[in-house]
Amino acid sequence: KTFDPLGSFEKSTNKILHYVNNHPKKQEFQIKYYDRAGKKEVILEAINLKQFERGSLIFKHSNGKQEVFIPIDRITEILQKGKVYWKF
């Protein structure tokens, strides 16, 4: 086995994201990530989370026709009702 410094980060983030995705009040959650292109933090509604795919989250775009792929390692916070639920 090789040493993976982000291995535990990715596992804990995946665990929290699966919890949020399966939560009965999923609409209360928001996911904040760092957008490198825009050089800013972006908040997405968890209710728009479609699925997980190999280290990425797939969100429905607001237009409903496109998908947005967010790498899990860019997730910085998860908010519940506007308050910090989880933070990197």
PDB file of C-alpha atoms in Angstrom:
ATOM      1  CA  LYS A   1       0.000   0.000   0.000  1.00  0.00           C
ATOM      2  CA  THR A   2       1.157   3.502  -0.757  1.00  0.00           C
ATOM      3  CA  PHE A   3       0.586   6.457   1.512  1.00  0.00           C
ATOM      4  CA  ASP A   4      -2.379   8.569   0.396  1.00  0.00           C
ATOM      5  CA  PRO A   5      -2.473  11.843   2.359  1.00  0.00           C
ATOM      6  CA  LEU A   6      -5.971  12.722   1.082  1.00  0.00           C
ATOM      7  CA  GLY A   7      -7.382   9.210   1.465  1.00  0.00           C
ATOM      8  CA  SER A   8      -8.991   9.825   4.829  1.00  0.00           C
ATOM      9  CA  PHE A   9     -10.259  13.243   3.684  1.00  0.00           C
ATOM     10  CA  GLU A  10     -11.956  11.714   0.670  1.00  0.00           C
ATOM     11  CA  LYS A  11     -13.475   8.894   2.740  1.00  0.00           C
ATOM     12  CA  SER A  12     -14.864  11.246   5.379  1.00  0.00           C
ATOM     13  CA  THR A  13     -16.181  13.643   2.729  1.00  0.00           C
ATOM     14  CA  ASN A  14     -17.841  10.776   0.845  1.00  0.00           C
ATOM     15  CA  LYS A  15     -19.450   9.547   4.061  1.00  0.00           C
ATOM     16  CA  ILE A  16     -20.900  12.987   4.843  1.00  0.00           C
ATOM     17  CA  LEU A  17     -22.063  13.525   1.252  1.00  0.00           C
ATOM     18  CA  HIS A  18     -23.835  10.154   1.176  1.00  0.00           C
ATOM     19  CA  TYR A  19     -25.526  11.067   4.453  1.00  0.00           C
ATOM     20  CA  VAL A  20     -26.693  14.400   2.989  1.00  0.00           C
ATOM     21  CA  ASN A  21     -27.806  12.794  -0.275  1.00  0.00           C
ATOM     22  CA  ASN A  22     -29.966  10.244   1.574  1.00  0.00           C
ATOM     23  CA  HIS A  23     -31.270  12.641   4.240  1.00  0.00           C
ATOM     24  CA  PRO A  24     -35.090  12.954   4.307  1.00  0.00           C
ATOM     25  CA  LYS A  25     -34.744  16.772   4.481  1.00  0.00           C
ATOM     26  CA  LYS A  26     -32.087  17.039   1.780  1.00  0.00           C
ATOM     27  CA  GLN A  27     -33.451  20.456   0.762  1.00  0.00           C
ATOM     28  CA  GLU A  28     -32.041  21.932   4.005  1.00  0.00           C
ATOM     29  CA  PHE A  29     -28.445  21.310   2.887  1.00  0.00           C
ATOM     30  CA  GLN A  30     -26.081  23.310   0.708  1.00  0.00           C
ATOM     31  CA  ILE A  31     -22.655  22.317  -0.572  1.00  0.00           C
ATOM     32  CA  LYS A  32     -19.915  24.927  -0.863  1.00  0.00           C
ATOM     33  CA  TYR A  33     -16.910  24.393  -3.115  1.00  0.00           C
ATOM     34  CA  TYR A  34     -14.018  26.424  -4.515  1.00  0.00           C
ATOM     35  CA  ASP A  35     -14.338  27.237  -8.213  1.00  0.00           C
ATOM     36  CA  ARG A  36     -10.823  27.598  -9.605  1.00  0.00           C
ATOM     37  CA  ALA A  37     -11.980  29.161 -12.884  1.00  0.00           C
ATOM     38  CA  GLY A  38     -13.961  31.891 -11.152  1.00  0.00           C
ATOM     39  CA  LYS A  39     -11.546  32.038  -8.203  1.00  0.00           C
ATOM     40  CA  LYS A  40     -14.401  32.125  -5.718  1.00  0.00           C
ATOM     41  CA  GLU A  41     -16.509  29.960  -3.441  1.00  0.00           C
ATOM     42  CA  VAL A  42     -19.784  28.701  -4.913  1.00  0.00           C
ATOM     43  CA  ILE A  43     -22.792  27.324  -3.042  1.00  0.00           C
ATOM     44  CA  LEU A  44     -25.001  24.659  -4.624  1.00  0.00           C
ATOM     45  CA  GLU A  45     -28.263  23.298  -3.270  1.00  0.00           C
ATOM     46  CA  ALA A  46     -28.004  19.651  -2.203  1.00  0.00           C
ATOM     47  CA  ILE A  47     -31.459  18.995  -3.633  1.00  0.00           C
ATOM     48  CA  ASN A  48     -29.877  19.372  -7.109  1.00  0.00           C
ATOM     49  CA  LEU A  49     -27.312  16.630  -6.396  1.00  0.00           C
ATOM     50  CA  LYS A  50     -27.943  13.816  -8.866  1.00  0.00           C
ATOM     51  CA  GLN A  51     -25.211  11.280  -8.147  1.00  0.00           C
ATOM     52  CA  PHE A  52     -21.593  10.493  -7.249  1.00  0.00           C
ATOM     53  CA  GLU A  53     -19.134   9.330  -9.858  1.00  0.00           C
ATOM     54  CA  ARG A  54     -15.467   8.476  -9.184  1.00  0.00           C
ATOM     55  CA  GLY A  55     -14.448  11.352  -6.981  1.00  0.00           C
ATOM     56  CA  SER A  56     -16.977  13.823  -8.410  1.00  0.00           C
ATOM     57  CA  LEU A  57     -20.430  15.075  -7.602  1.00  0.00           C
ATOM     58  CA  ILE A  58     -22.897  15.562 -10.428  1.00  0.00           C
ATOM     59  CA  PHE A  59     -25.430  18.363 -10.048  1.00  0.00           C
ATOM     60  CA  LYS A  60     -28.358  19.333 -12.243  1.00  0.00           C
ATOM     61  CA  HIS A  61     -27.724  22.742 -13.784  1.00  0.00           C
ATOM     62  CA  SER A  62     -30.338  25.409 -13.110  1.00  0.00           C
ATOM     63  CA  ASN A  63     -31.466  25.196 -16.751  1.00  0.00           C
ATOM     64  CA  GLY A  64     -32.289  21.502 -16.187  1.00  0.00           C
ATOM     65  CA  LYS A  65     -30.567  20.375 -19.385  1.00  0.00           C
ATOM     66  CA  GLN A  66     -26.913  20.310 -18.349  1.00  0.00           C
ATOM     67  CA  GLU A  67     -24.915  18.679 -15.599  1.00  0.00           C
ATOM     68  CA  VAL A  68     -22.186  20.219 -13.462  1.00  0.00           C
ATOM     69  CA  PHE A  69     -19.293  18.017 -12.292  1.00  0.00           C
ATOM     70  CA  ILE A  70     -17.603  19.052  -9.036  1.00  0.00           C
ATOM     71  CA  PRO A  71     -14.483  17.203  -7.816  1.00  0.00           C
ATOM     72  CA  ILE A  72     -14.936  16.069  -4.221  1.00  0.00           C
ATOM     73  CA  ASP A  73     -11.558  17.478  -3.229  1.00  0.00           C
ATOM     74  CA  ARG A  74     -12.874  21.014  -3.928  1.00  0.00           C
ATOM     75  CA  ILE A  75     -15.681  20.725  -1.362  1.00  0.00           C
ATOM     76  CA  THR A  76     -14.952  23.152   1.465  1.00  0.00           C
ATOM     77  CA  GLU A  77     -18.160  23.167   3.534  1.00  0.00           C
ATOM     78  CA  ILE A  78     -21.564  21.601   3.919  1.00  0.00           C
ATOM     79  CA  LEU A  79     -24.254  23.841   5.345  1.00  0.00           C
ATOM     80  CA  GLN A  80     -27.564  22.901   6.951  1.00  0.00           C
ATOM     81  CA  LYS A  81     -30.125  25.703   7.187  1.00  0.00           C
ATOM     82  CA  GLY A  82     -27.301  28.195   6.537  1.00  0.00           C
ATOM     83  CA  LYS A  83     -25.146  26.959   9.437  1.00  0.00           C
ATOM     84  CA  VAL A  84     -21.922  24.991   9.106  1.00  0.00           C
ATOM     85  CA  TYR A  85     -22.623  21.250   9.308  1.00  0.00           C
ATOM     86  CA  TRP A  86     -19.188  20.095   8.105  1.00  0.00           C
ATOM     87  CA  LYS A  87     -16.050  22.020   7.186  1.00  0.00           C
ATOM     88  CA  PHE A  88     -12.691  21.022   5.734  1.00  0.00           C
TER      89      PHE A  88
END
